[in-house]
Amino acid sequence: QVQLVESGGGLVQPGGSLRLSCAASGFTLDYSAIGWFRQAPGKEREGVSCIRDTDGSAYYADSVKGRFTISRDNTKNTVYLQMNSLKPEDTAVYYCATEDAWKVGIGCYDVDFSSWGQGTQVTVSS
């Protein structure tokens, strides 16, 4: 059974950093694409960063380029999202999701992913 568990969210001041973790079980990351998505109140869910195993390239939303970094440790079956220089507009519930890498195209679209974690709240506020 595929399971994803996010952790690492919390309250941070503007300019601060957080590292989110997504621990996977029931499958291996070796041939899986992983995405981080977020949803703020009253807004649609958006793709933040996605990484495909097939070529290792990562996608970032324009709003987080240069501030967020996605990484994966296949030995721990865990994916991370390092978030630096956080802004109030980064406040949202952050979700990780997974799908077979061959099923995921270029970009970071939630419709491409079938398995989701429960989410972790990130609040950026002074």
N, CA and C atoms as an extended XYZ file, in Angstrom:
378
Properties=species:S:1:pos:R:3:atomname:S:1:resname:S:1:resid:I:1 pbc="F F F"
N         0.838       -1.178        0.000 N   GLN     1
C         0.000        0.000        0.000 CA  GLN     1
C         0.886        1.245        0.000 C   GLN     1
N         0.668        2.106       -0.974 N   VAL     2
C         1.452        3.331       -1.080 CA  VAL     2
C         1.060        4.293        0.036 C   VAL     2
N         2.050        4.809        0.724 N   GLN     3
C         1.795        5.780        1.775 CA  GLN     3
C         2.857        6.866        1.734 C   GLN     3
N         2.407        8.100        1.865 N   LEU     4
C         3.292        9.259        1.916 CA  LEU     4
C         2.975       10.042        3.178 C   LEU     4
N         3.996       10.387        3.942 N   VAL     5
C         3.788       11.133        5.175 CA  VAL     5
C         4.692       12.351        5.166 C   VAL     5
N         4.066       13.527        5.148 N   GLU     6
C         4.816       14.781        5.170 CA  GLU     6
C         5.083       15.204        6.614 C   GLU     6
N         6.173       15.899        6.790 N   SER     7
C         6.505       16.484        8.079 CA  SER     7
C         7.397       17.693        7.863 C   SER     7
N         7.576       18.464        8.919 N   GLY     8
C         8.494       19.593        8.854 CA  GLY     8
C         7.835       20.952        8.733 C   GLY     8
N         6.522       20.968        8.598 N   GLY     9
C         5.839       22.256        8.516 CA  GLY     9
C         5.830       22.966        9.849 C   GLY     9
N         5.368       24.196        9.832 N   GLY    10
C         5.293       24.962       11.063 CA  GLY    10
C         5.168       26.441       10.797 C   GLY    10
N         5.374       27.210       11.853 N   LEU    11
C         5.306       28.663       11.779 CA  LEU    11
C         6.727       29.225       11.698 C   LEU    11
N         6.959       30.085       10.730 N   VAL    12
C         8.281       30.670       10.553 CA  VAL    12
C         8.118       32.138       10.166 C   VAL    12
N         9.079       32.953       10.542 N   GLN    13
C         9.035       34.372       10.197 CA  GLN    13
C         9.460       34.577        8.744 C   GLN    13
N         9.011       35.647        8.134 N   PRO    14
C         9.473       35.952        6.772 CA  PRO    14
C        10.991       35.988        6.712 C   PRO    14
N        11.532       35.405        5.655 N   GLY    15
C        12.973       35.300        5.505 CA  GLY    15
C        13.565       34.037        6.097 C   GLY    15
N        12.760       33.312        6.837 N   GLY    16
C        13.240       32.091        7.475 CA  GLY    16
C        13.235       30.895        6.538 C   GLY    16
N        13.591       29.745        7.106 N   SER    17
C        13.703       28.515        6.322 CA  SER    17
C        12.984       27.369        7.014 C   SER    17
N        12.544       26.445        6.204 N   LEU    18
C        11.989       25.181        6.677 CA  LEU    18
C        12.405       24.086        5.716 C   LEU    18
N        12.509       22.865        6.213 N   ARG    19
C        12.726       21.725        5.334 CA  ARG    19
C        11.595       20.731        5.541 C   ARG    19
N        10.862       20.508        4.491 N   LEU    20
C         9.787       19.522        4.527 CA  LEU    20
C        10.327       18.171        4.112 C   LEU    20
N         9.801       17.135        4.740 N   SER    21
C        10.163       15.762        4.386 CA  SER    21
C         8.917       15.007        3.956 C   SER    21
N         9.118       14.100        3.045 N   CYS    22
C         8.040       13.233        2.580 CA  CYS    22
C         8.570       11.809        2.633 C   CYS    22
N         8.138       11.072        3.634 N   ALA    23
C         8.583        9.688        3.805 CA  ALA    23
C         7.633        8.760        3.065 C   ALA    23
N         8.209        7.950        2.188 N   ALA    24
C         7.408        7.052        1.350 CA  ALA    24
C         7.519        5.618        1.839 C   ALA    24
N         6.429        4.894        1.747 N   SER    25
C         6.439        3.475        2.078 CA  SER    25
C         5.478        2.747        1.152 C   SER    25
N         5.725        1.451        1.009 N   GLY    26
C         4.860        0.648        0.146 CA  GLY    26
C         5.280        0.649       -1.307 C   GLY    26
N         6.311        1.416       -1.623 N   PHE    27
C         6.828        1.438       -2.979 CA  PHE    27
C         8.243        2.019       -2.913 C   PHE    27
N         8.970        1.927       -4.008 N   THR    28
C        10.304        2.482       -4.053 CA  THR    28
C        10.316        3.745       -4.891 C   THR    28
N        11.148        4.677       -4.459 N   LEU    29
C        11.269        5.929       -5.193 CA  LEU    29
C        12.072        5.787       -6.482 C   LEU    29
N        12.737        4.661       -6.630 N   ASP    30
C        13.693        4.510       -7.728 CA  ASP    30
C        13.096        4.831       -9.097 C   ASP    30
N        11.850        4.468       -9.307 N   TYR    31
C        11.229        4.683      -10.616 CA  TYR    31
C         9.975        5.533      -10.497 C   TYR    31
N         9.993        6.418       -9.519 N   SER    32
C         8.818        7.231       -9.246 CA  SER    32
C         9.111        8.712       -9.409 C   SER    32
N         8.139        9.443       -9.879 N   ALA    33
C         8.184       10.893       -9.845 CA  ALA    33
C         7.572       11.361       -8.525 C   ALA    33
N         8.127       12.432       -7.995 N   ILE    34
C         7.638       12.998       -6.745 CA  ILE    34
C         7.353       14.476       -6.966 C   ILE    34
N         6.249       14.915       -6.445 N   GLY    35
C         5.920       16.326       -6.560 CA  GLY    35
C         5.551       16.915       -5.216 C   GLY    35
N         5.881       18.175       -5.043 N   TRP    36
C         5.398       18.963       -3.913 CA  TRP    36
C         4.388       19.972       -4.452 C   TRP    36
N         3.252       19.995       -3.810 N   PHE    37
C         2.181       20.901       -4.195 CA  PHE    37
C         1.742       21.684       -2.963 C   PHE    37
N         1.068       22.776       -3.187 N   ARG    38
C         0.555       23.537       -2.049 CA  ARG    38
C        -0.804       24.122       -2.381 C   ARG    38
N        -1.566       24.332       -1.332 N   GLN    39
C        -2.872       24.946       -1.491 CA  GLN    39
C        -3.115       25.922       -0.356 C   GLN    39
N        -3.292       27.170       -0.730 N   ALA    40
C        -3.599       28.224        0.224 CA  ALA    40
C        -5.120       28.378        0.306 C   ALA    40
N        -5.621       28.912        1.412 N   PRO    41
C        -7.073       29.086        1.551 CA  PRO    41
C        -7.653       29.906        0.401 C   PRO    41
N        -8.705       29.382       -0.205 N   GLY    42
C        -9.368       30.087       -1.277 CA  GLY    42
C        -8.668       30.032       -2.615 C   GLY    42
N        -7.583       29.282       -2.691 N   LYS    43
C        -6.834       29.190       -3.954 CA  LYS    43
C        -6.773       27.752       -4.436 C   LYS    43
N        -6.490       27.600       -5.716 N   GLU    44
C        -6.331       26.274       -6.274 CA  GLU    44
C        -4.970       25.690       -5.879 C   GLU    44
N        -4.935       24.382       -5.873 N   ARG    45
C        -3.668       23.707       -5.599 CA  ARG    45
C        -2.693       23.971       -6.736 C   ARG    45
N        -1.446       24.232       -6.397 N   GLU    46
C        -0.445       24.521       -7.422 CA  GLU    46
C         0.791       23.661       -7.236 C   GLU    46
N         1.424       23.379       -8.336 N   GLY    47
C         2.664       22.624       -8.288 CA  GLY    47
C         3.817       23.512       -7.856 C   GLY    47
N         4.543       23.100       -6.872 N   VAL    48
C         5.683       23.855       -6.353 CA  VAL    48
C         6.984       23.348       -6.974 C   VAL    48
N         7.181       22.045       -6.879 N   SER    49
C         8.394       21.441       -7.424 CA  SER    49
C         8.158       19.965       -7.663 C   SER    49
N         8.649       19.475       -8.768 N   CYS    50
C         8.515       18.062       -9.106 CA  CYS    50
C         9.844       17.531       -9.611 C   CYS    50
N        10.094       16.274       -9.349 N   ILE    51
C        11.308       15.636       -9.841 CA  ILE    51
C        10.947       14.266      -10.386 C   ILE    51
N        11.470       13.981      -11.564 N   ARG    52
C        11.223       12.707      -12.212 CA  ARG    52
C        12.472       11.871      -12.120 C   ARG    52
N        12.310       10.602      -11.851 N   ASP    53
C        13.463        9.745      -11.692 CA  ASP    53
C        14.185        9.526      -13.007 C   ASP    53
N        13.434        9.502      -14.107 N   THR    54
C        14.009        9.085      -15.377 CA  THR    54
C        15.203        9.932      -15.779 C   THR    54
N        15.164       11.211      -15.496 N   ASP    55
C        16.314       12.027      -15.878 CA  ASP    55
C        16.839       12.877      -14.732 C   ASP    55
N        16.157       12.837      -13.613 N   GLY    56
C        16.612       13.569      -12.433 CA  GLY    56
C        16.398       15.062      -12.501 C   GLY    56
N        15.823       15.552      -13.584 N   SER    57
C        15.631       16.996      -13.683 CA  SER    57
C        14.487       17.418      -12.779 C   SER    57
N        14.592       18.634      -12.290 N   ALA    58
C        13.581       19.158      -11.372 CA  ALA    58
C        12.877       20.359      -11.989 C   ALA    58
N        11.606       20.460      -11.689 N   TYR    59
C        10.805       21.601      -12.105 CA  TYR    59
C        10.498       22.445      -10.881 C   TYR    59
N        10.519       23.750      -11.066 N   TYR    60
C        10.142       24.665       -9.993 CA  TYR    60
C         9.163       25.695      -10.523 C   TYR    60
N         8.172       26.003       -9.730 N   ALA    61
C         7.286       27.108      -10.069 CA  ALA    61
C         8.093       28.410      -10.055 C   ALA    61
N         7.739       29.333      -10.909 N   ASP    62
C         8.473       30.599      -10.978 CA  ASP    62
C         8.519       31.297       -9.622 C   ASP    62
N         7.459       31.147       -8.850 N   SER    63
C         7.368       31.858       -7.574 CA  SER    63
C         8.354       31.341       -6.529 C   SER    63
N         8.939       30.159       -6.753 N   VAL    64
C         9.853       29.597       -5.749 CA  VAL    64
C        11.262       29.373       -6.293 C   VAL    64
N        11.481       29.622       -7.562 N   LYS    65
C        12.814       29.423       -8.147 CA  LYS    65
C        13.855       30.231       -7.403 C   LYS    65
N        14.960       29.581       -7.106 N   GLY    66
C        16.043       30.240       -6.401 CA  GLY    66
C        15.881       30.236       -4.888 C   GLY    66
N        14.708       29.829       -4.417 N   ARG    67
C        14.462       29.801       -2.963 CA  ARG    67
C        14.210       28.381       -2.453 C   ARG    67
N        13.571       27.552       -3.265 N   PHE    68
C        13.242       26.188       -2.859 CA  PHE    68
C        14.116       25.202       -3.619 C   PHE    68
N        14.431       24.096       -2.959 N   THR    69
C        15.196       23.030       -3.589 CA  THR    69
C        14.585       21.684       -3.240 C   THR    69
N        14.293       20.901       -4.264 N   ILE    70
C        13.785       19.549       -4.048 CA  ILE    70
C        14.941       18.568       -4.131 C   ILE    70
N        14.910       17.570       -3.288 N   SER    71
C        15.949       16.546       -3.332 CA  SER    71
C        15.337       15.222       -2.885 C   SER    71
N        16.023       14.162       -3.210 N   ARG    72
C        15.509       12.836       -2.851 CA  ARG    72
C        16.652       11.977       -2.349 C   ARG    72
N        16.369       11.160       -1.362 N   ASP    73
C        17.315       10.184       -0.856 CA  ASP    73
C        16.657        8.825       -1.028 C   ASP    73
N        17.007        8.167       -2.110 N   ASN    74
C        16.361        6.901       -2.405 CA  ASN    74
C        16.701        5.831       -1.373 C   ASN    74
N        17.837        5.971       -0.701 N   THR    75
C        18.204        4.972        0.313 CA  THR    75
C        17.284        5.065        1.528 C   THR    75
N        16.746        6.264        1.752 N   LYS    76
C        15.812        6.463        2.867 CA  LYS    76
C        14.375        6.524        2.393 C   LYS    76
N        14.201        6.409        1.077 N   ASN    77
C        12.863        6.500        0.493 CA  ASN    77
C        12.158        7.783        0.937 C   ASN    77
N        12.903        8.873        0.906 N   THR    78
C        12.401       10.151        1.400 CA  THR    78
C        12.741       11.264        0.414 C   THR    78
N        11.799       12.189        0.271 N   VAL    79
C        12.001       13.359       -0.575 CA  VAL    79
C        11.907       14.597        0.315 C   VAL    79
N        12.719       15.583        0.004 N   TYR    80
C        12.783       16.791        0.817 CA  TYR    80
C        12.447       18.023       -0.031 C   TYR    80
N        11.960       19.031        0.637 N   LEU    81
C        11.794       20.342        0.022 CA  LEU    81
C        12.408       21.359        0.961 C   LEU    81
N        13.578       21.858        0.593 N   GLN    82
C        14.234       22.894        1.374 CA  GLN    82
C        13.681       24.236        0.933 C   GLN    82
N        13.135       24.971        1.873 N   MET    83
C        12.498       26.252        1.571 CA  MET    83
C        13.242       27.356        2.301 C   MET    83
N        13.848       28.247        1.544 N   ASN    84
C        14.587       29.372        2.107 CA  ASN    84
C        13.919       30.689        1.730 C   ASN    84
N        14.288       31.733        2.422 N   SER    85
C        13.763       33.076        2.136 CA  SER    85
C        12.240       33.058        2.024 C   SER    85
N        11.625       32.447        2.996 N   LEU    86
C        10.175       32.268        2.942 CA  LEU    86
C         9.447       33.602        3.013 C   LEU    86
N         8.333       33.650        2.298 N   LYS    87
C         7.507       34.849        2.224 CA  LYS    87
C         6.099       34.525        2.742 C   LYS    87
N         5.370       35.529        3.181 N   PRO    88
C         3.996       35.276        3.638 CA  PRO    88
C         3.149       34.563        2.582 C   PRO    88
N         3.413       34.851        1.320 N   GLU    89
C         2.621       34.209        0.266 CA  GLU    89
C         2.964       32.741        0.073 C   GLU    89
N         3.965       32.243        0.777 N   ASP    90
C         4.252       30.806        0.753 CA  ASP    90
C         3.367       30.031        1.736 C   ASP    90
N         2.602       30.760        2.536 N   THR    91
C         1.714       30.114        3.493 CA  THR    91
C         0.686       29.243        2.784 C   THR    91
N         0.637       27.980        3.174 N   ALA    92
C        -0.267       27.023        2.521 CA  ALA    92
C        -0.116       25.674        3.205 C   ALA    92
N        -0.993       24.758        2.845 N   VAL    93
C        -0.795       23.354        3.180 CA  VAL    93
C         0.018       22.743        2.047 C   VAL    93
N         1.102       22.100        2.415 N   TYR    94
C         1.995       21.500        1.437 CA  TYR    94
C         1.791       19.981        1.408 C   TYR    94
N         1.652       19.468        0.204 N   TYR    95
C         1.423       18.043       -0.010 CA  TYR    95
C         2.527       17.462       -0.880 C   TYR    95
N         2.899       16.224       -0.607 N   CYS    96
C         3.736       15.508       -1.562 CA  CYS    96
C         2.874       14.451       -2.251 C   CYS    96
N         3.269       14.117       -3.441 N   ALA    97
C         2.522       13.162       -4.247 CA  ALA    97
C         3.490       12.348       -5.081 C   ALA    97
N         3.043       11.180       -5.490 N   THR    98
C         3.910       10.317       -6.277 CA  THR    98
C         3.143        9.629       -7.395 C   THR    98
N         3.875        9.280       -8.415 N   GLU    99
C         3.316        8.541       -9.539 CA  GLU    99
C         4.465        7.823      -10.234 C   GLU    99
N         4.153        6.770      -10.960 N   ASP   100
C         5.185        6.126      -11.778 CA  ASP   100
C         5.795        7.160      -12.703 C   ASP   100
N         7.114        7.195      -12.744 N   ALA   101
C         7.807        8.256      -13.474 CA  ALA   101
C         7.400        8.312      -14.945 C   ALA   101
N         7.168        7.142      -15.530 N   TRP   102
C         6.873        7.138      -16.968 CA  TRP   102
C         5.516        7.754      -17.293 C   TRP   102
N         4.667        7.902      -16.268 N   LYS   103
C         3.340        8.463      -16.481 CA  LYS   103
C         3.326        9.987      -16.352 C   LYS   103
N         4.412       10.563      -15.897 N   VAL   104
C         4.435       11.994      -15.591 CA  VAL   104
C         5.177       12.743      -16.679 C   VAL   104
N         4.556       13.766      -17.209 N   GLY   105
C         5.182       14.556      -18.245 CA  GLY   105
C         6.018       15.676      -17.671 C   GLY   105
N         6.380       16.556      -18.566 N   ILE   106
C         7.178       17.707      -18.166 CA  ILE   106
C         6.302       18.667      -17.367 C   ILE   106
N         6.878       19.286      -16.385 N   GLY   107
C         6.117       20.223      -15.575 CA  GLY   107
C         5.735       19.621      -14.245 C   GLY   107
N         4.735       20.202      -13.623 N   CYS   108
C         4.346       19.798      -12.277 CA  CYS   108
C         2.852       20.010      -12.130 C   CYS   108
N         2.081       19.017      -12.583 N   TYR   109
C         0.637       19.145      -12.603 CA  TYR   109
C         0.012       18.089      -11.696 C   TYR   109
N        -0.873       18.528      -10.832 N   ASP   110
C        -1.439       17.599       -9.850 CA  ASP   110
C        -2.242       16.473      -10.509 C   ASP   110
N        -2.784       16.717      -11.672 N   VAL   111
C        -3.577       15.667      -12.335 CA  VAL   111
C        -2.731       14.472      -12.754 C   VAL   111
N        -1.411       14.658      -12.801 N   ASP   112
C        -0.518       13.566      -13.187 CA  ASP   112
C        -0.218       12.610      -12.043 C   ASP   112
N        -0.581       12.981      -10.820 N   PHE   113
C        -0.193       12.214       -9.637 CA  PHE   113
C        -1.415       11.568       -8.988 C   PHE   113
N        -1.267       10.306       -8.598 N   SER   114
C        -2.412        9.560       -8.073 CA  SER   114
C        -2.344        9.277       -6.578 C   SER   114
N        -1.174        9.352       -5.982 N   SER   115
C        -1.041        9.042       -4.556 CA  SER   115
C        -0.554       10.280       -3.819 C   SER   115
N        -1.243       10.599       -2.725 N   TRP   116
C        -1.009       11.855       -2.021 CA  TRP   116
C        -0.839       11.640       -0.527 C   TRP   116
N        -0.034       12.504        0.071 N   GLY   117
C         0.062       12.529        1.514 CA  GLY   117
C        -1.050       13.370        2.105 C   GLY   117
N        -1.019       13.488        3.435 N   GLN   118
C        -2.101       14.188        4.135 CA  GLN   118
C        -1.862       15.693        4.231 C   GLN   118
N        -0.642       16.115        3.958 N   GLY   119
C        -0.317       17.532        3.971 CA  GLY   119
C         0.279       18.002        5.280 C   GLY   119
N         1.040       19.080        5.191 N   THR   120
C         1.615       19.717        6.375 CA  THR   120
C         1.484       21.230        6.205 C   THR   120
N         1.100       21.883        7.286 N   GLN   121
C         0.836       23.325        7.223 CA  GLN   121
C         2.141       24.107        7.335 C   GLN   121
N         2.300       25.064        6.449 N   VAL   122
C         3.409       26.011        6.525 CA  VAL   122
C         2.801       27.411        6.647 C   VAL   122
N         3.186       28.107        7.692 N   THR   123
C         2.687       29.467        7.917 CA  THR   123
C         3.873       30.405        8.049 C   THR   123
N         3.903       31.413        7.187 N   VAL   124
C         4.978       32.404        7.212 CA  VAL   124
C         4.375       33.717        7.680 C   VAL   124
N         4.766       34.110        8.870 N   SER   125
C         4.155       35.298        9.464 CA  SER   125
C         5.062       35.846       10.549 C   SER   125
N         5.028       37.168       10.686 N   SER   126
C         5.783       37.793       11.762 CA  SER   126
C         4.912       37.979       13.003 C   SER   126
